PDB file of C-alpha atoms in Angstrom:
ATOM      1  CA  LYS J 140     118.129 111.564 112.482  1.00 62.00           C
ATOM      2  CA  ASP J 141     120.820 111.287 115.221  1.00 66.00           C
ATOM      3  CA  PHE J 142     120.122 107.477 115.648  1.00 72.00           C
ATOM      4  CA  ARG J 143     120.249 107.115 111.840  1.00 74.00           C
ATOM      5  CA  LEU J 144     123.238 109.206 111.341  1.00 73.00           C
ATOM      6  CA  GLN J 145     125.186 107.199 113.996  1.00 70.00           C
ATOM      7  CA  TYR J 146     123.987 103.815 113.173  1.00 68.00           C
ATOM      8  CA  LEU J 147     123.104 103.741 109.702  1.00 77.00           C
ATOM      9  CA  GLY J 148     125.385 106.568 108.410  1.00 74.00           C
ATOM     10  CA  TYR J 149     122.603 108.756 106.945  1.00 79.00           C
ATOM     11  CA  GLU J 150     119.896 111.201 108.109  1.00 79.00           C
ATOM     12  CA  SER J 151     117.235 110.590 105.438  1.00 86.00           C
ATOM     13  CA  LEU J 152     116.615 108.335 102.311  1.00 92.00           C
ATOM     14  CA  GLY J 153     115.541 111.376 100.455  1.00 91.00           C
ATOM     15  CA  TRP J 154     112.832 112.146  97.968  1.00 93.00           C
ATOM     16  CA  ILE J 155     114.123 110.633  94.884  1.00 95.00           C
ATOM     17  CA  TRP J 156     111.869 108.697  92.636  1.00 95.00           C
ATOM     18  CA  TYR J 157     112.954 105.157  93.288  1.00 96.00           C
ATOM     19  CA  VAL J 158     112.742 106.087  97.229  1.00 97.00           C
ATOM     20  CA  TRP J 159     108.972 106.876  96.377  1.00 98.00           C
ATOM     21  CA  PHE J 160     108.919 103.613  94.625  1.00 98.00           C
ATOM     22  CA  PHE J 161     110.186 101.619  97.566  1.00 98.00           C
ATOM     23  CA  ALA J 162     108.007 103.572 100.010  1.00 98.00           C
ATOM     24  CA  ILE J 163     104.795 102.557  98.071  1.00 98.00           C
ATOM     25  CA  VAL J 164     105.822  98.896  97.842  1.00 98.00           C
ATOM     26  CA  SER J 165     107.090  98.967 101.646  1.00 98.00           C
ATOM     27  CA  ASP J 166     103.637 100.825 102.616  1.00 98.00           C
ATOM     28  CA  ASP J 167     101.588  98.085 100.845  1.00 98.00           C
ATOM     29  CA  PHE J 168     103.637  95.448 102.667  1.00 98.00           C
ATOM     30  CA  ASN J 169     102.668  96.971 105.890  1.00 98.00           C
ATOM     31  CA  PHE J 170      99.151  97.074 104.781  1.00 98.00           C
ATOM     32  CA  TYR J 171      99.061  93.409 104.041  1.00 98.00           C
ATOM     33  CA  TRP J 172      99.953  92.409 107.447  1.00 98.00           C
ATOM     34  CA  HIS J 173      97.988  94.892 109.404  1.00 98.00           C
ATOM     35  CA  HIS J 174      95.100  93.559 107.416  1.00 98.00           C
ATOM     36  CA  ARG J 175      95.822  89.746 107.602  1.00 98.00           C
ATOM     37  CA  PHE J 176      96.407  89.906 111.443  1.00 98.00           C
ATOM     38  CA  SER J 177      93.252  92.008 111.645  1.00 97.00           C
ATOM     39  CA  HIS J 178      91.500  88.949 110.422  1.00 97.00           C
ATOM     40  CA  SER J 179      93.374  86.671 112.276  1.00 97.00           C
ATOM     41  CA  ILE J 180      93.695  87.873 115.726  1.00 98.00           C
ATOM     42  CA  ARG J 181      90.307  88.180 117.387  1.00 98.00           C
ATOM     43  CA  LEU J 182      91.098  91.444 119.412  1.00 98.00           C
ATOM     44  CA  LEU J 183      92.138  93.152 115.994  1.00 98.00           C
ATOM     45  CA  TRP J 184      89.222  91.636 114.211  1.00 98.00           C
ATOM     46  CA  ALA J 185      86.761  93.136 116.709  1.00 97.00           C
ATOM     47  CA  ALA J 186      88.227  96.608 115.508  1.00 97.00           C
ATOM     48  CA  HIS J 187      88.201  95.936 112.008  1.00 97.00           C
ATOM     49  CA  VAL J 188      84.885  93.895 111.535  1.00 97.00           C
ATOM     50  CA  PRO J 189      82.732  97.044 110.962  1.00 96.00           C
ATOM     51  CA  HIS J 190      84.221  97.134 107.360  1.00 96.00           C
ATOM     52  CA  HIS J 191      82.978  93.918 106.577  1.00 96.00           C
ATOM     53  CA  SER J 192      79.385  93.855 108.161  1.00 94.00           C
ATOM     54  CA  SER J 193      77.773  95.416 105.350  1.00 93.00           C
ATOM     55  CA  LYS J 194      75.544  93.008 103.147  1.00 93.00           C
ATOM     56  CA  THR J 195      76.165  95.289 100.132  1.00 93.00           C
ATOM     57  CA  TYR J 196      79.432  95.965  98.197  1.00 95.00           C
ATOM     58  CA  ASN J 197      79.850  99.547  96.755  1.00 95.00           C
ATOM     59  CA  PHE J 198      82.037 102.493  97.155  1.00 94.00           C
ATOM     60  CA  ILE J 199      80.658 103.480 100.448  1.00 92.00           C
ATOM     61  CA  ILE J 200      82.232 100.224 101.992  1.00 92.00           C
ATOM     62  CA  GLY J 201      85.528 101.925 101.041  1.00 90.00           C
ATOM     63  CA  LEU J 202      84.838 104.650 103.455  1.00 89.00           C
ATOM     64  CA  ARG J 203      83.581 102.379 106.268  1.00 90.00           C
ATOM     65  CA  ASN J 204      86.171 101.708 108.810  1.00 92.00           C
ATOM     66  CA  GLY J 205      85.987 100.807 112.575  1.00 93.00           C
ATOM     67  CA  TRP J 206      86.382 103.318 115.303  1.00 94.00           C
ATOM     68  CA  PHE J 207      89.353 101.729 116.920  1.00 95.00           C
ATOM     69  CA  ILE J 208      91.490 100.725 114.112  1.00 94.00           C
ATOM     70  CA  SER J 209      93.795 103.903 114.440  1.00 92.00           C
ATOM     71  CA  LEU J 210      94.726 102.547 117.988  1.00 93.00           C
ATOM     72  CA  TYR J 211      96.981  99.795 116.541  1.00 94.00           C
ATOM     73  CA  LYS J 212      97.292 100.310 112.699  1.00 95.00           C
ATOM     74  CA  PRO J 213     100.248 103.011 113.092  1.00 94.00           C
ATOM     75  CA  ILE J 214     102.466 100.355 114.796  1.00 96.00           C
ATOM     76  CA  TYR J 215     103.134  98.703 111.314  1.00 97.00           C
ATOM     77  CA  TRP J 216     104.607 101.775 109.888  1.00 97.00           C
ATOM     78  CA  ILE J 217     107.169 102.582 112.601  1.00 95.00           C
ATOM     79  CA  TRP J 218     109.898 101.007 110.881  1.00 95.00           C
ATOM     80  CA  MET J 219     109.468 103.112 107.954  1.00 95.00           C
ATOM     81  CA  ALA J 220     110.264 106.218 109.690  1.00 92.00           C
ATOM     82  CA  ALA J 221     113.185 104.598 111.746  1.00 91.00           C
ATOM     83  CA  VAL J 222     114.974 103.585 108.529  1.00 91.00           C
ATOM     84  CA  GLY J 223     114.740 106.981 107.057  1.00 91.00           C
ATOM     85  CA  PHE J 224     111.421 107.471 104.900  1.00 95.00           C
ATOM     86  CA  GLU J 225     110.300 110.969 105.177  1.00 94.00           C
ATOM     87  CA  PRO J 226     107.391 111.199 107.224  1.00 94.00           C
ATOM     88  CA  LEU J 227     105.373 113.403 104.485  1.00 97.00           C
ATOM     89  CA  MET J 228     106.274 110.346 102.105  1.00 97.00           C
ATOM     90  CA  ILE J 229     104.887 107.994 104.559  1.00 97.00           C
ATOM     91  CA  ALA J 230     101.761 109.837 104.686  1.00 97.00           C
ATOM     92  CA  GLY J 231     101.523 110.327 100.879  1.00 98.00           C
ATOM     93  CA  CYS J 232     101.930 106.552 100.300  1.00 98.00           C
ATOM     94  CA  LEU J 233      99.059 106.017 102.872  1.00 97.00           C
ATOM     95  CA  ILE J 234      96.877 108.372 101.176  1.00 97.00           C
ATOM     96  CA  ILE J 235      97.668 106.714  97.762  1.00 97.00           C
ATOM     97  CA  ASN J 236      96.924 103.278  99.031  1.00 97.00           C
ATOM     98  CA  SER J 237      93.838 104.439 100.557  1.00 96.00           C
ATOM     99  CA  VAL J 238      92.454 106.058  97.549  1.00 97.00           C
ATOM    100  CA  TYR J 239      93.458 102.862  95.303  1.00 97.00           C
ATOM    101  CA  GLN J 240      91.416 100.683  97.835  1.00 96.00           C
ATOM    102  CA  PHE J 241      88.340 103.038  97.519  1.00 96.00           C
ATOM    103  CA  PHE J 242      87.974 102.205  93.852  1.00 96.00           C
ATOM    104  CA  LEU J 243      88.251  98.423  94.714  1.00 97.00           C
ATOM    105  CA  HIS J 244      84.890  98.609  96.245  1.00 97.00           C
ATOM    106  CA  THR J 245      82.895  98.014  93.278  1.00 95.00           C
ATOM    107  CA  GLN J 246      80.865  95.045  91.334  1.00 95.00           C
ATOM    108  CA  LEU J 247      81.004  96.868  88.114  1.00 94.00           C
ATOM    109  CA  VAL J 248      84.756  96.034  87.145  1.00 94.00           C
ATOM    110  CA  PRO J 249      85.301  92.702  85.341  1.00 93.00           C
ATOM    111  CA  ASN J 250      88.234  90.401  85.565  1.00 92.00           C
ATOM    112  CA  LEU J 251      91.582  92.395  84.452  1.00 94.00           C
ATOM    113  CA  GLY J 252      93.385  89.595  83.201  1.00 93.00           C
ATOM    114  CA  ILE J 253      97.249  89.817  83.322  1.00 96.00           C
ATOM    115  CA  PHE J 254      96.695  93.035  85.704  1.00 96.00           C
ATOM    116  CA  GLU J 255      95.654  90.787  88.632  1.00 96.00           C
ATOM    117  CA  LYS J 256      99.040  88.956  88.177  1.00 96.00           C
ATOM    118  CA  VAL J 257     100.690  91.717  90.402  1.00 97.00           C
ATOM    119  CA  PHE J 258      97.740  94.194  91.588  1.00 98.00           C
ATOM    120  CA  ASN J 259      94.822  93.806  93.431  1.00 98.00           C
ATOM    121  CA  THR J 260      91.423  94.415  91.566  1.00 97.00           C
ATOM    122  CA  PRO J 261      87.624  95.057  92.384  1.00 97.00           C
ATOM    123  CA  LYS J 262      87.052  91.297  91.461  1.00 97.00           C
ATOM    124  CA  LEU J 263      89.942  90.246  93.812  1.00 97.00           C
ATOM    125  CA  HIS J 264      88.608  92.548  96.617  1.00 98.00           C
ATOM    126  CA  ILE J 265      85.019  91.071  96.238  1.00 97.00           C
ATOM    127  CA  VAL J 266      86.656  87.651  97.229  1.00 97.00           C
ATOM    128  CA  HIS J 267      87.848  89.291 100.399  1.00 97.00           C
ATOM    129  CA  HIS J 268      84.502  90.682 101.451  1.00 97.00           C
ATOM    130  CA  SER J 269      82.508  87.722 100.739  1.00 96.00           C
ATOM    131  CA  CYS J 270      81.557  85.494 103.558  1.00 96.00           C
ATOM    132  CA  ASN J 271      81.279  82.211 101.641  1.00 96.00           C
ATOM    133  CA  ILE J 272      83.443  79.680 103.382  1.00 95.00           C
ATOM    134  CA  GLU J 273      85.832  79.211 100.571  1.00 94.00           C
ATOM    135  CA  TYR J 274      86.573  82.888 100.278  1.00 96.00           C
ATOM    136  CA  LEU J 275      87.192  83.796 103.939  1.00 97.00           C
ATOM    137  CA  ASP J 276      90.269  85.490 104.937  1.00 97.00           C
ATOM    138  CA  LYS J 277      91.825  85.739 101.394  1.00 98.00           C
ATOM    139  CA  ASN J 278      93.330  88.637  99.280  1.00 98.00           C
ATOM    140  CA  HIS J 279      94.430  90.937 101.990  1.00 98.00           C
ATOM    141  CA  GLY J 280      96.445  93.092  99.860  1.00 97.00           C
ATOM    142  CA  GLY J 281      95.989  96.741  99.270  1.00 97.00           C
ATOM    143  CA  ILE J 282      97.439  97.985  96.050  1.00 98.00           C
ATOM    144  CA  PHE J 283      99.497  94.788  95.162  1.00 98.00           C
ATOM    145  CA  ILE J 284      97.902  91.117  95.330  1.00 98.00           C
ATOM    146  CA  ILE J 285     101.616  89.717  95.204  1.00 98.00           C
ATOM    147  CA  TRP J 286     101.763  89.407  98.851  1.00 98.00           C
ATOM    148  CA  ASP J 287      98.716  87.060  99.019  1.00 98.00           C
ATOM    149  CA  LYS J 288     100.392  84.900  96.318  1.00 98.00           C
ATOM    150  CA  LEU J 289     103.698  84.775  98.116  1.00 98.00           C
ATOM    151  CA  PHE J 290     101.956  84.065 101.687  1.00 98.00           C
ATOM    152  CA  GLY J 291      99.251  81.684 100.776  1.00 96.00           C
ATOM    153  CA  THR J 292      96.269  84.000 101.154  1.00 98.00           C
ATOM    154  CA  TYR J 293      95.359  84.363  97.543  1.00 98.00           C
ATOM    155  CA  LYS J 294      92.044  83.211  95.936  1.00 97.00           C
ATOM    156  CA  PRO J 295      90.859  84.060  92.581  1.00 96.00           C
ATOM    157  CA  TYR J 296      87.387  85.231  91.780  1.00 96.00           C
ATOM    158  CA  PHE J 297      85.135  82.533  90.455  1.00 94.00           C
ATOM    159  CA  ALA J 298      82.118  83.369  88.457  1.00 91.00           C
ATOM    160  CA  GLU J 299      80.167  80.175  89.424  1.00 92.00           C
ATOM    161  CA  ILE J 300      80.622  81.166  93.123  1.00 92.00           C
ATOM    162  CA  SER J 301      77.834  83.805  93.976  1.00 93.00           C
ATOM    163  CA  PRO J 302      79.351  86.039  96.808  1.00 95.00           C
ATOM    164  CA  GLN J 303      77.702  86.736  99.922  1.00 95.00           C
ATOM    165  CA  TYR J 304      78.521  89.951 101.621  1.00 96.00           C
ATOM    166  CA  GLY J 305      78.592  90.527 105.178  1.00 93.00           C
ATOM    167  CA  ILE J 306      79.981  88.407 108.307  1.00 95.00           C
ATOM    168  CA  LEU J 307      79.234  85.011 109.647  1.00 92.00           C
ATOM    169  CA  LYS J 308      78.449  86.337 113.033  1.00 91.00           C
ATOM    170  CA  ASP J 309      75.821  89.088 112.081  1.00 92.00           C
ATOM    171  CA  PRO J 310      74.460  91.558 114.712  1.00 91.00           C
ATOM    172  CA  ASN J 311      71.802  92.434 112.438  1.00 88.00           C
ATOM    173  CA  THR J 312      71.844  95.994 113.080  1.00 90.00           C
ATOM    174  CA  HIS J 313      72.431  99.243 111.474  1.00 89.00           C
ATOM    175  CA  ASN J 314      73.298 100.855 114.766  1.00 94.00           C
ATOM    176  CA  PRO J 315      76.951 102.152 114.392  1.00 93.00           C
ATOM    177  CA  PHE J 316      77.659 101.808 118.107  1.00 95.00           C
ATOM    178  CA  ILE J 317      76.638  98.060 118.132  1.00 96.00           C
ATOM    179  CA  LEU J 318      78.536  97.549 115.061  1.00 94.00           C
ATOM    180  CA  ASN J 319      81.852  98.757 116.372  1.00 96.00           C
ATOM    181  CA  ILE J 320      81.674  97.150 119.735  1.00 96.00           C
ATOM    182  CA  HIS J 321      79.599  93.710 119.228  1.00 96.00           C
ATOM    183  CA  GLU J 322      82.674  91.694 118.883  1.00 97.00           C
ATOM    184  CA  PHE J 323      84.464  93.274 121.807  1.00 97.00           C
ATOM    185  CA  TYR J 324      81.296  92.590 123.782  1.00 97.00           C
ATOM    186  CA  SER J 325      81.647  88.930 122.571  1.00 97.00           C
ATOM    187  CA  ILE J 326      85.137  88.509 123.557  1.00 97.00           C
ATOM    188  CA  CYS J 327      84.087  89.800 126.931  1.00 97.00           C
ATOM    189  CA  LYS J 328      81.409  87.186 127.409  1.00 97.00           C
ATOM    190  CA  ASP J 329      83.794  84.328 126.157  1.00 97.00           C
ATOM    191  CA  VAL J 330      86.581  85.433 128.560  1.00 97.00           C
ATOM    192  CA  LYS J 331      84.277  85.624 131.641  1.00 97.00           C
ATOM    193  CA  LYS J 332      82.684  81.882 130.879  1.00 94.00           C
ATOM    194  CA  THR J 333      86.243  80.154 130.940  1.00 95.00           C
ATOM    195  CA  SER J 334      88.205  79.796 134.635  1.00 94.00           C
ATOM    196  CA  CYS J 335      91.331  78.950 132.693  1.00 96.00           C
ATOM    197  CA  TRP J 336      93.547  81.806 132.093  1.00 97.00           C
ATOM    198  CA  LEU J 337      95.268  80.239 129.143  1.00 97.00           C
ATOM    199  CA  ASN J 338      91.784  79.855 127.327  1.00 97.00           C
ATOM    200  CA  LYS J 339      91.089  83.630 128.562  1.00 97.00           C
ATOM    201  CA  LEU J 340      93.959  84.540 126.436  1.00 98.00           C
ATOM    202  CA  LYS J 341      93.332  82.385 123.448  1.00 97.00           C
ATOM    203  CA  TYR J 342      89.745  83.783 123.355  1.00 97.00           C
ATOM    204  CA  ILE J 343      91.309  87.172 122.846  1.00 98.00           C
ATOM    205  CA  PHE J 344      94.474  86.320 120.828  1.00 98.00           C
ATOM    206  CA  TYR J 345      93.526  83.569 118.673  1.00 98.00           C
ATOM    207  CA  PRO J 346      91.782  83.617 115.382  1.00 97.00           C
ATOM    208  CA  PRO J 347      87.857  84.339 115.490  1.00 97.00           C
ATOM    209  CA  GLY J 348      86.036  81.322 115.943  1.00 96.00           C
ATOM    210  CA  TRP J 349      88.267  79.618 118.330  1.00 97.00           C
ATOM    211  CA  SER J 350      86.990  77.776 121.140  1.00 96.00           C
ATOM    212  CA  PRO J 351      88.612  75.078 123.467  1.00 94.00           C
ATOM    213  CA  ASN J 352      85.922  72.442 122.770  1.00 92.00           C
ATOM    214  CA  GLY J 353      85.210  73.154 119.037  1.00 89.00           C
ATOM    215  CA  GLU J 354      81.715  74.888 119.701  1.00 92.00           C
ATOM    216  CA  THR J 355      82.784  77.563 117.427  1.00 94.00           C
ATOM    217  CA  LEU J 356      85.321  77.127 114.606  1.00 96.00           C
ATOM    218  CA  THR J 357      87.939  79.137 113.191  1.00 96.00           C
ATOM    219  CA  THR J 358      88.330  79.968 109.228  1.00 96.00           C
ATOM    220  CA  LYS J 359      90.827  77.373 108.669  1.00 95.00           C
ATOM    221  CA  GLN J 360      88.563  74.685 110.579  1.00 95.00           C
ATOM    222  CA  LEU J 361      85.493  75.794 108.605  1.00 95.00           C
ATOM    223  CA  GLN J 362      87.345  75.615 105.203  1.00 95.00           C
ATOM    224  CA  LYS J 363      88.592  72.142 106.185  1.00 94.00           C
ATOM    225  CA  GLN J 364      85.274  70.926 107.274  1.00 93.00           C
ATOM    226  CA  PHE J 365      83.909  72.495 103.722  1.00 92.00           C
ATOM    227  CA  LEU J 366      86.392  70.648 101.607  1.00 90.00           C
ATOM    228  CA  LYS J 367      86.006  67.470 103.596  1.00 89.00           C
ATOM    229  CA  GLN J 368      82.129  67.613 102.937  1.00 88.00           C
ATOM    230  CA  LYS J 369      82.562  68.533  99.363  1.00 80.00           C
ATOM    231  CA  SER J 370      85.009  65.508  98.595  1.00 72.00           C
TER     232      SER J 370
END
């Protein structure tokens, strides 16, 4: 508070309704980037992958999160406290976002038309959970889909594409310990097999699937290859 008073001229943004509005939007903006980086940085993907490893899609998936997510997720929300959003308000926004996302994990809701211009919906989140090449790494938003539209990660649901759930590199197990550590183990194996320190770092921090010789491919490389084969 002293920092904000000295440098920003106020102690808190308060509790008025429009501060709640900006808090909810800001929280979802944070979630979008947390979620997107969890798909595009392999170390973070290793923590996030248990949420995607199920071969079914239902409400239970909304409760299925990796054990290590909480080690880095709070970093994205620090700025909100720094500029004066009340901690309880931030916590409230996180709860609202989590509850909304829980109800995204169902196949029973049809397309919602104009609602999908702004908001995320179950059909749009099905795209996110599908491991079809054309659907990979799309629709990262929590409550709002506008972030994906603004930042180039939006993909509509196509009825002619039958969604396949799960992950491309599947450990084929229901063991929760393996589901939570298998990608970390794979990173360690890849790091160990190269003597180049730059490549070691790339195996950790580049997108999942990156390899120096193209032996394995990233999502963008897979999608580029898919489009070439399709044309």
